[in-house]
Amino acid sequence: MSDEQPPEGSAPAARRWPEPPLELETIRRFGPHRVDARSARLTAARADERLVKTHCCFCGQQCGVQLVVSGETVVGVEPWYEFPFNQGMMCPKGVKRYLQQSHPDRLLRALERDPGSPGGFRELGYERAIQRVAGEIRRLQERHGPECIGMLSGASLTNEKAYLMGKFARLALRTPYIDYNGRLCMVSAGSGNKKAFGVDRAANPWSDLLGAEVVLVSGANVAECAPITTNYIWQAREHGARVIVVDPRLTPLARTCDLFLPVRPGRDTALFAGMLHLMIEHDWLDHEFIERHTVGFEAAAAEVREWTPRRTAEVTGIAERSIVRAAELWGRAKTSFLLHARGLEHHSHGVKNVLSAINLVLASGRIGRASCGYGTITGQANGQGGREHGQKCDQLPGGRDISDPEHRAHVAAVWGVPVEAIPGPGVDAYELIRRIDRGEIKGLLSLCFNPLVSLPDSGFVRQALQKLEFFVAIDFFLSETARLAHVVLPGSLQEEDEGTITQVEGRVIRVRKAVSCPGEAREDWRIVQDLARALDRAAGFSFTHPREIFEELRRASKGGVCDYSGITWEQVERELGVFWPCPAEVPPGARRPAANGTPRLFEPGSWNPIARGAGPFFFPDGKARFHATPHTGPAEDTDDAYPILLTTGRVVSHFLSGNQTRRIGPLIDHFPEPRLEIHPRLAERLGVADADWVTVESRRGSCTLQAWVVRTIRPDTVFVAYHWGGRRSINQVTNSAQDPISKIPEYKACAVRLRRAEGPPEHAQRLEPQQ
Amino acid sequence: MSVDARDARVFFVDPGRCIGCQSCVQACTECDTHRGRSMIQLDVLDRARSPQTAPVVCMHCESPTCAEVCPADAIKRTEDGVVQSARKPRCIACNNCVLACPFGVPKMASSLDLMMKCDLCYDRTSVGLKPMCASVCPSQALAYLTPDELARLRPAARPVNTFRFGAQAITTKVQVLVPRGAPVEVIDVTAAMHEPSLGHEVAAEVFDAVLEGADAPEGRS
Ligand code: SF4
């Protein structure tokens, strides 16, 4: 798709959805309730405790941890000092995560919607539930064809599960319609990386931050969303690095950085254009690198010709002298590392933002060497591996393209099916919801995804999901979305299964089973295999252990861009992680991957399956691509009616849609409910004082919450974190405009207005803060 | 492990690194000896103006004021300089230590009638493990390092362990890291209390500049 196409969903149609119901009964029965401590620990004899070396279940850092386990209960956590990435460090989520296990809200049996039962559901036996789900799917598909079933999956799943979900959708459900919640997370970075480098992975291990003279962090609230990365940045600073932070808020990392660039939301491309303009003007370029290893510099240079510091300052709202200083620091450095995350990527021009950041890296020539790095910070646990092995709508395992005949043939051979058995490309997660709304998709299977909380314009999402003829959710807690399901199947927590995950640096690691699934809950891969069997489509779904799935994944990824064929579980355990690409075979003369795989990409002389020795980048000519990236603002900019920009994000004590962290008492207490960050100047003009209730309103919906008057945010922008559901969800307000290439929604900028509310809304009086 | 080997590591606080994540607090509540209670406090200095936060741990003074004012002799300092929690049979919950500690560390657990404070994770450090807070701290604002590690990991910092509170000077086992070039030998705590929180000027300056931007967001809102 071309860059010129207007973003979707940008039409300013005024529409409103009913307020979400309070669901008091459902919440009373299924939570989220809080658990504060494991009383078992105090009485348990320490003798029967064992330590299980595994990883945190939450963010993409994937800290190595040791779970303390007593019988079938996880009773605590102990640092795992030997794991190289975090060496014992953990954020508060990692420390308190153990409380999610043995939680009273845990789903132990399958549920079936029944308005007469308490909370709206009654229990039913596992086997009966499987038969009912298979029956409904068969009934719908017989009447409307296989494509009437959709599937939504998630990037917190292990590689093995992610792989199996893609295969299950294509071969057992026979539908093209599968997509995953990485669509809200890594897709702009992924598309940008593929366009510029031909491969989608952080280019360097984080250890390459050490020795960087300049660390540029753009749109990444590292301290709260990737806490362990903080120590890497501070270590770089100990050794002399200057730290530049680009963010509309003064984040904890920005507080002591060397240069803070308070960008107006949606103007990042302009900032990077201004910086490239100055690099060219002062000849802070690596001509030899540009000449030998890149194409497209001239077009990119022409595009930034007009971006003088003055104009850049006007558009970005950053002082001219700061822009000049940033270009100077970046331009003159001999080593550097650029990191970005959702702040850059959650835009209707997110891919362009990423490409314009990569232009700065390519112009400097500082990549593929020690202390010269680039990386996007993964959000979800398996944000990396989850986007490689086929649960994306247009993708097959190994990062292969579902529309490419050769790729299809390879995977069809591994799966032992004719090529025609693999459906063509589907649609992105939000479009999938739109097709449900239009009645084209009538049945949905979801797991590891809570779209009612995490998708923008959630009023639209709710009414669409309510139209489903049949909705089955696999979940371990009854999420806000699962409350709309007809059948809920009890799935597994991360600590109840074996598998691998690919963390932020592209390092494949092992997660281990610490306890068994309780009650009638099952590992997610078993559940979908049981469904395949009940659908009489069991061929290819007879795995008895995740390890067997990994062995098939190795073969399916072989020869692809994300090549895992040379990785074994033993090696992962021995090396404490193996970085892909790690091909089993390389041609004579090519460099073999090390015992721990390929930590650093794009090294001079490196081999990859696309360039085949022509150069270090993953294109036939081995060269990286500059891109001309004309600046465009947010799809919905401010106007007289909606004069303020809203941007959203996360806090350190909660994770994504909060389905887990909003059940853990100490994490709730740290940040009980969302607040609206607002600069005192704006607050004063609106007559809003700290802790006042305010209603923030867009063309789509509104949300009433307490103001937090702080001078650490741009006066034209307000911020709200998105971890809460129902009437506390800021995604009632956000815009579903999407990037035309990556299809990421524009969470980071939409137009709102604000007014003081009369007082606390009903939900504040009737529900606990996390509910 | 011998006392010598244990002594080889020192607890450092580097307030400039703190990101306010509360990992230290959450990890501290996991200790079996004071489950659910944190012996660390995370101070939010002035959130309206800055995200600055500062962890407050027991500094393990060489002449601990808490022990000096204890009428029941319940607070002991180990041979290797760790000032321990009050001994249960002796503590009379008089609150003297709570009021006297210049750093504000000891806390009265009123439900137990017992003063509780950080004992540097004696259960861990006495067997060669790092204290919990310094283990988990994602920014390593709290760090437990050997002299070699200090030299290797903190080339830009210098430890200081003398503090002045008005007329009182205190030397501590726990050390604070200050920028290497800073002309600081003694940290004057009383004077520091009147300084604005760090990041305050940045917020004021940068966001005021924002208002003057020609994009004039302010004018439109
Ligand atoms: S959420 Fe991320 S940073 Fe925090 S402990 Fe888990 S993996 Fe580490």
PDB file of C-alpha atoms in Angstrom, chain A residues 36-39 41-42 46 75-79 81 86-93 95-96 98-99 222-224 227-232 234-235 237-239 247-256 260-262 264 267 310 313-319 321 637-640 643-644 652-653 666-667 670 677 679-682 685 708-716, chain B residues 14-36 42 44-54 123-124 128-142 149-158 177 180 197-221:
ATOM      1  CA  ASP A  36      -2.774  -8.910  48.773  1.00  0.00           C
ATOM      2  CA  ALA A  37      -0.456 -11.591  50.055  1.00  0.00           C
ATOM      3  CA  ARG A  38      -0.037 -15.297  50.042  1.00  0.00           C
ATOM      4  CA  SER A  39      -0.917 -16.309  53.552  1.00  0.00           C
ATOM      5  CA  ARG A  41       3.802 -18.666  52.783  1.00  0.00           C
ATOM      6  CA  LEU A  42       3.916 -17.875  56.468  1.00  0.00           C
ATOM      7  CA  ARG A  46      10.291 -23.792  53.664  1.00  0.00           C
ATOM      8  CA  VAL A  75       4.316 -18.436  46.942  1.00  0.00           C
ATOM      9  CA  GLY A  76       6.898 -15.855  45.991  1.00  0.00           C
ATOM     10  CA  VAL A  77       9.749 -14.782  43.786  1.00  0.00           C
ATOM     11  CA  GLU A  78      13.512 -14.868  44.145  1.00  0.00           C
ATOM     12  CA  PRO A  79      15.946 -12.982  41.910  1.00  0.00           C
ATOM     13  CA  TYR A  81      21.113 -13.287  39.339  1.00  0.00           C
ATOM     14  CA  ASN A  86      18.383  -8.398  34.129  1.00  0.00           C
ATOM     15  CA  GLN A  87      20.775 -10.023  36.637  1.00  0.00           C
ATOM     16  CA  GLY A  88      18.134 -10.162  39.340  1.00  0.00           C
ATOM     17  CA  MET A  89      16.475  -6.847  38.604  1.00  0.00           C
ATOM     18  CA  MET A  90      12.672  -6.763  38.411  1.00  0.00           C
ATOM     19  CA  CYS A  91      10.026  -4.091  38.296  1.00  0.00           C
ATOM     20  CA  PRO A  92       7.108  -4.146  40.785  1.00  0.00           C
ATOM     21  CA  LYS A  93       5.004  -6.201  38.376  1.00  0.00           C
ATOM     22  CA  VAL A  95       7.919  -8.865  42.108  1.00  0.00           C
ATOM     23  CA  LYS A  96       4.170  -9.234  42.697  1.00  0.00           C
ATOM     24  CA  TYR A  98       3.209 -14.519  41.689  1.00  0.00           C
ATOM     25  CA  LEU A  99      -0.075 -13.392  43.308  1.00  0.00           C
ATOM     26  CA  VAL A 222      11.404   3.559  29.629  1.00  0.00           C
ATOM     27  CA  ALA A 223      11.231   3.941  33.404  1.00  0.00           C
ATOM     28  CA  GLU A 224       7.624   2.740  33.532  1.00  0.00           C
ATOM     29  CA  PRO A 227      12.044  -0.496  33.574  1.00  0.00           C
ATOM     30  CA  ILE A 228      15.110  -2.727  33.244  1.00  0.00           C
ATOM     31  CA  THR A 229      16.289  -0.775  30.215  1.00  0.00           C
ATOM     32  CA  THR A 230      16.789   2.156  32.600  1.00  0.00           C
ATOM     33  CA  ASN A 231      19.864   0.556  34.101  1.00  0.00           C
ATOM     34  CA  TYR A 232      21.365   0.042  30.635  1.00  0.00           C
ATOM     35  CA  TRP A 234      22.220   4.860  33.199  1.00  0.00           C
ATOM     36  CA  GLN A 235      25.237   2.561  32.660  1.00  0.00           C
ATOM     37  CA  ARG A 237      25.660   7.537  31.013  1.00  0.00           C
ATOM     38  CA  GLU A 238      28.228   6.419  33.617  1.00  0.00           C
ATOM     39  CA  HIS A 239      30.553   5.942  30.681  1.00  0.00           C
ATOM     40  CA  ASP A 247       8.331  12.924  24.814  1.00  0.00           C
ATOM     41  CA  PRO A 248       5.379  15.249  25.436  1.00  0.00           C
ATOM     42  CA  ARG A 249       5.757  14.433  29.135  1.00  0.00           C
ATOM     43  CA  LEU A 250       8.705  14.864  31.466  1.00  0.00           C
ATOM     44  CA  THR A 251       9.035  11.161  32.262  1.00  0.00           C
ATOM     45  CA  PRO A 252      11.217   9.798  35.078  1.00  0.00           C
ATOM     46  CA  LEU A 253      13.940   9.104  32.504  1.00  0.00           C
ATOM     47  CA  ALA A 254      13.622  12.604  31.069  1.00  0.00           C
ATOM     48  CA  ARG A 255      14.018  14.202  34.495  1.00  0.00           C
ATOM     49  CA  THR A 256      17.783  13.881  34.505  1.00  0.00           C
ATOM     50  CA  PHE A 260      14.636  16.928  26.661  1.00  0.00           C
ATOM     51  CA  LEU A 261      12.593  17.507  23.503  1.00  0.00           C
ATOM     52  CA  PRO A 262       8.939  17.985  24.511  1.00  0.00           C
ATOM     53  CA  ARG A 264       3.783  18.006  20.394  1.00  0.00           C
ATOM     54  CA  ARG A 267       4.939  15.653  15.104  1.00  0.00           C
ATOM     55  CA  ARG A 310      12.643  27.403  12.457  1.00  0.00           C
ATOM     56  CA  ALA A 313      10.299  24.350  15.895  1.00  0.00           C
ATOM     57  CA  GLU A 314       7.007  25.757  14.668  1.00  0.00           C
ATOM     58  CA  VAL A 315       5.545  22.356  13.907  1.00  0.00           C
ATOM     59  CA  THR A 316       6.967  20.316  16.784  1.00  0.00           C
ATOM     60  CA  GLY A 317       6.555  22.949  19.492  1.00  0.00           C
ATOM     61  CA  ILE A 318      10.172  22.330  20.554  1.00  0.00           C
ATOM     62  CA  ALA A 319      12.505  25.283  21.046  1.00  0.00           C
ATOM     63  CA  ARG A 321      17.928  25.772  20.104  1.00  0.00           C
ATOM     64  CA  ASP A 637      -6.134  17.270  15.002  1.00  0.00           C
ATOM     65  CA  THR A 638      -7.413  19.886  17.399  1.00  0.00           C
ATOM     66  CA  ASP A 639     -10.033  22.434  16.345  1.00  0.00           C
ATOM     67  CA  ASP A 640     -12.325  24.913  18.070  1.00  0.00           C
ATOM     68  CA  PRO A 643      -9.080  22.037  21.263  1.00  0.00           C
ATOM     69  CA  ILE A 644      -6.860  19.742  23.363  1.00  0.00           C
ATOM     70  CA  VAL A 652       4.670   1.032  35.918  1.00  0.00           C
ATOM     71  CA  SER A 653       2.406  -1.012  38.173  1.00  0.00           C
ATOM     72  CA  PRO A 666      -0.070  -4.110  45.934  1.00  0.00           C
ATOM     73  CA  LEU A 667      -0.077  -3.148  42.239  1.00  0.00           C
ATOM     74  CA  HIS A 670       0.412   1.742  43.632  1.00  0.00           C
ATOM     75  CA  GLU A 677      -2.489  14.514  33.769  1.00  0.00           C
ATOM     76  CA  HIS A 679      -0.624  21.191  33.079  1.00  0.00           C
ATOM     77  CA  PRO A 680      -1.566  23.861  35.651  1.00  0.00           C
ATOM     78  CA  ARG A 681      -1.997  26.539  32.971  1.00  0.00           C
ATOM     79  CA  LEU A 682      -4.584  24.558  31.113  1.00  0.00           C
ATOM     80  CA  ARG A 685      -8.095  28.197  32.400  1.00  0.00           C
ATOM     81  CA  TRP A 708      -3.755  15.332  38.307  1.00  0.00           C
ATOM     82  CA  VAL A 709      -2.365  18.807  37.916  1.00  0.00           C
ATOM     83  CA  VAL A 710       1.335  18.492  37.099  1.00  0.00           C
ATOM     84  CA  ARG A 711       3.836  20.704  35.364  1.00  0.00           C
ATOM     85  CA  THR A 712       5.432  17.702  33.695  1.00  0.00           C
ATOM     86  CA  ILE A 713       3.277  17.660  30.581  1.00  0.00           C
ATOM     87  CA  ARG A 714       2.853  20.000  27.623  1.00  0.00           C
ATOM     88  CA  PRO A 715       0.150  22.563  28.323  1.00  0.00           C
ATOM     89  CA  ASP A 716      -1.673  21.647  25.101  1.00  0.00           C
TER      90      ASP A 716
ATOM     91  CA  ASP B  14      22.267   6.902  43.988  1.00  0.00           C
ATOM     92  CA  PRO B  15      19.229   9.204  44.155  1.00  0.00           C
ATOM     93  CA  GLY B  16      19.876  10.568  40.650  1.00  0.00           C
ATOM     94  CA  ARG B  17      19.009   7.171  39.210  1.00  0.00           C
ATOM     95  CA  CYS B  18      15.676   6.671  41.012  1.00  0.00           C
ATOM     96  CA  ILE B  19      12.657   6.346  38.712  1.00  0.00           C
ATOM     97  CA  GLY B  20       9.984   5.942  41.388  1.00  0.00           C
ATOM     98  CA  CYS B  21       8.911   2.455  40.294  1.00  0.00           C
ATOM     99  CA  GLN B  22       8.496   1.129  43.860  1.00  0.00           C
ATOM    100  CA  SER B  23      10.166  -2.173  43.075  1.00  0.00           C
ATOM    101  CA  CYS B  24      12.222  -1.765  46.243  1.00  0.00           C
ATOM    102  CA  VAL B  25       9.129  -1.189  48.348  1.00  0.00           C
ATOM    103  CA  GLN B  26       7.263  -4.118  46.822  1.00  0.00           C
ATOM    104  CA  ALA B  27      10.250  -6.437  47.168  1.00  0.00           C
ATOM    105  CA  CYS B  28      10.797  -5.394  50.789  1.00  0.00           C
ATOM    106  CA  THR B  29       7.260  -6.436  51.695  1.00  0.00           C
ATOM    107  CA  GLU B  30       8.110  -9.961  50.552  1.00  0.00           C
ATOM    108  CA  CYS B  31      10.601 -10.592  53.363  1.00  0.00           C
ATOM    109  CA  ASP B  32       9.463 -13.362  55.681  1.00  0.00           C
ATOM    110  CA  THR B  33      10.382 -11.453  58.819  1.00  0.00           C
ATOM    111  CA  HIS B  34       8.105  -8.485  58.094  1.00  0.00           C
ATOM    112  CA  ARG B  35       5.717  -9.788  55.447  1.00  0.00           C
ATOM    113  CA  GLY B  36       3.432  -7.160  53.982  1.00  0.00           C
ATOM    114  CA  LEU B  42       9.836   5.924  48.587  1.00  0.00           C
ATOM    115  CA  VAL B  44       7.744  11.579  46.194  1.00  0.00           C
ATOM    116  CA  LEU B  45       9.335  14.982  46.488  1.00  0.00           C
ATOM    117  CA  ASP B  46       6.935  17.305  44.695  1.00  0.00           C
ATOM    118  CA  ARG B  47       4.942  15.519  42.032  1.00  0.00           C
ATOM    119  CA  ALA B  48       3.183  18.656  40.861  1.00  0.00           C
ATOM    120  CA  ARG B  49       6.531  19.935  39.652  1.00  0.00           C
ATOM    121  CA  SER B  50       8.697  16.916  38.972  1.00  0.00           C
ATOM    122  CA  PRO B  51       8.621  13.126  38.821  1.00  0.00           C
ATOM    123  CA  GLN B  52      11.543  13.055  41.253  1.00  0.00           C
ATOM    124  CA  THR B  53      11.439  10.382  43.933  1.00  0.00           C
ATOM    125  CA  ALA B  54      13.952   9.231  46.517  1.00  0.00           C
ATOM    126  CA  ASP B 123      19.037 -13.189  56.289  1.00  0.00           C
ATOM    127  CA  ARG B 124      20.341 -12.644  52.753  1.00  0.00           C
ATOM    128  CA  GLY B 128      26.313 -13.774  50.619  1.00  0.00           C
ATOM    129  CA  LEU B 129      23.161 -12.673  48.801  1.00  0.00           C
ATOM    130  CA  LYS B 130      22.307  -9.100  47.898  1.00  0.00           C
ATOM    131  CA  PRO B 131      19.560  -7.350  49.865  1.00  0.00           C
ATOM    132  CA  MET B 132      16.190  -7.665  48.135  1.00  0.00           C
ATOM    133  CA  CYS B 133      15.787  -3.981  47.229  1.00  0.00           C
ATOM    134  CA  ALA B 134      19.242  -3.660  45.710  1.00  0.00           C
ATOM    135  CA  SER B 135      18.658  -6.931  43.837  1.00  0.00           C
ATOM    136  CA  VAL B 136      15.488  -5.866  42.099  1.00  0.00           C
ATOM    137  CA  CYS B 137      16.013  -2.102  41.647  1.00  0.00           C
ATOM    138  CA  PRO B 138      15.636  -1.658  37.859  1.00  0.00           C
ATOM    139  CA  SER B 139      17.617   1.575  37.778  1.00  0.00           C
ATOM    140  CA  GLN B 140      20.213   0.381  40.318  1.00  0.00           C
ATOM    141  CA  ALA B 141      19.611   3.528  42.341  1.00  0.00           C
ATOM    142  CA  LEU B 142      20.018   1.020  45.149  1.00  0.00           C
ATOM    143  CA  GLU B 149      32.216  -3.325  40.916  1.00  0.00           C
ATOM    144  CA  LEU B 150      31.914   0.241  42.136  1.00  0.00           C
ATOM    145  CA  ALA B 151      34.960   1.254  40.140  1.00  0.00           C
ATOM    146  CA  ARG B 152      33.778  -0.590  37.043  1.00  0.00           C
ATOM    147  CA  LEU B 153      30.076   0.303  37.130  1.00  0.00           C
ATOM    148  CA  ARG B 154      30.141   3.830  38.560  1.00  0.00           C
ATOM    149  CA  PRO B 155      33.081   5.654  37.018  1.00  0.00           C
ATOM    150  CA  ALA B 156      31.131   8.918  37.100  1.00  0.00           C
ATOM    151  CA  ALA B 157      30.195   8.699  40.780  1.00  0.00           C
ATOM    152  CA  ARG B 158      31.867   9.095  44.162  1.00  0.00           C
ATOM    153  CA  LEU B 177      26.715   8.315  45.376  1.00  0.00           C
ATOM    154  CA  ARG B 180      32.359  12.496  40.775  1.00  0.00           C
ATOM    155  CA  SER B 197      12.983  19.056  43.495  1.00  0.00           C
ATOM    156  CA  LEU B 198      15.247  18.153  40.616  1.00  0.00           C
ATOM    157  CA  GLY B 199      13.640  18.428  37.224  1.00  0.00           C
ATOM    158  CA  HIS B 200      11.569  21.332  38.483  1.00  0.00           C
ATOM    159  CA  GLU B 201      13.496  23.919  36.456  1.00  0.00           C
ATOM    160  CA  VAL B 202      13.389  21.669  33.418  1.00  0.00           C
ATOM    161  CA  ALA B 203       9.624  21.404  33.614  1.00  0.00           C
ATOM    162  CA  ALA B 204       9.198  25.122  34.124  1.00  0.00           C
ATOM    163  CA  GLU B 205      11.661  26.143  31.441  1.00  0.00           C
ATOM    164  CA  VAL B 206      10.859  23.643  28.719  1.00  0.00           C
ATOM    165  CA  PHE B 207       7.121  23.794  28.955  1.00  0.00           C
ATOM    166  CA  ASP B 208       7.139  27.566  29.199  1.00  0.00           C
ATOM    167  CA  ALA B 209       9.121  27.603  25.962  1.00  0.00           C
ATOM    168  CA  VAL B 210       6.409  25.396  24.495  1.00  0.00           C
ATOM    169  CA  LEU B 211       3.897  28.185  24.996  1.00  0.00           C
ATOM    170  CA  GLU B 212       5.960  30.553  22.888  1.00  0.00           C
ATOM    171  CA  GLY B 213       6.188  28.088  20.005  1.00  0.00           C
ATOM    172  CA  ALA B 214       4.792  29.493  16.778  1.00  0.00           C
ATOM    173  CA  ASP B 215       2.506  26.470  16.506  1.00  0.00           C
ATOM    174  CA  ALA B 216       0.799  28.318  19.360  1.00  0.00           C
ATOM    175  CA  PRO B 217      -1.034  25.327  20.746  1.00  0.00           C
ATOM    176  CA  GLU B 218      -1.948  27.409  23.743  1.00  0.00           C
ATOM    177  CA  GLY B 219      -3.671  30.034  21.638  1.00  0.00           C
ATOM    178  CA  ARG B 220      -5.941  27.429  20.137  1.00  0.00           C
ATOM    179  CA  SER B 221      -6.987  25.638  23.256  1.00  0.00           C
TER     180      SER B 221
END
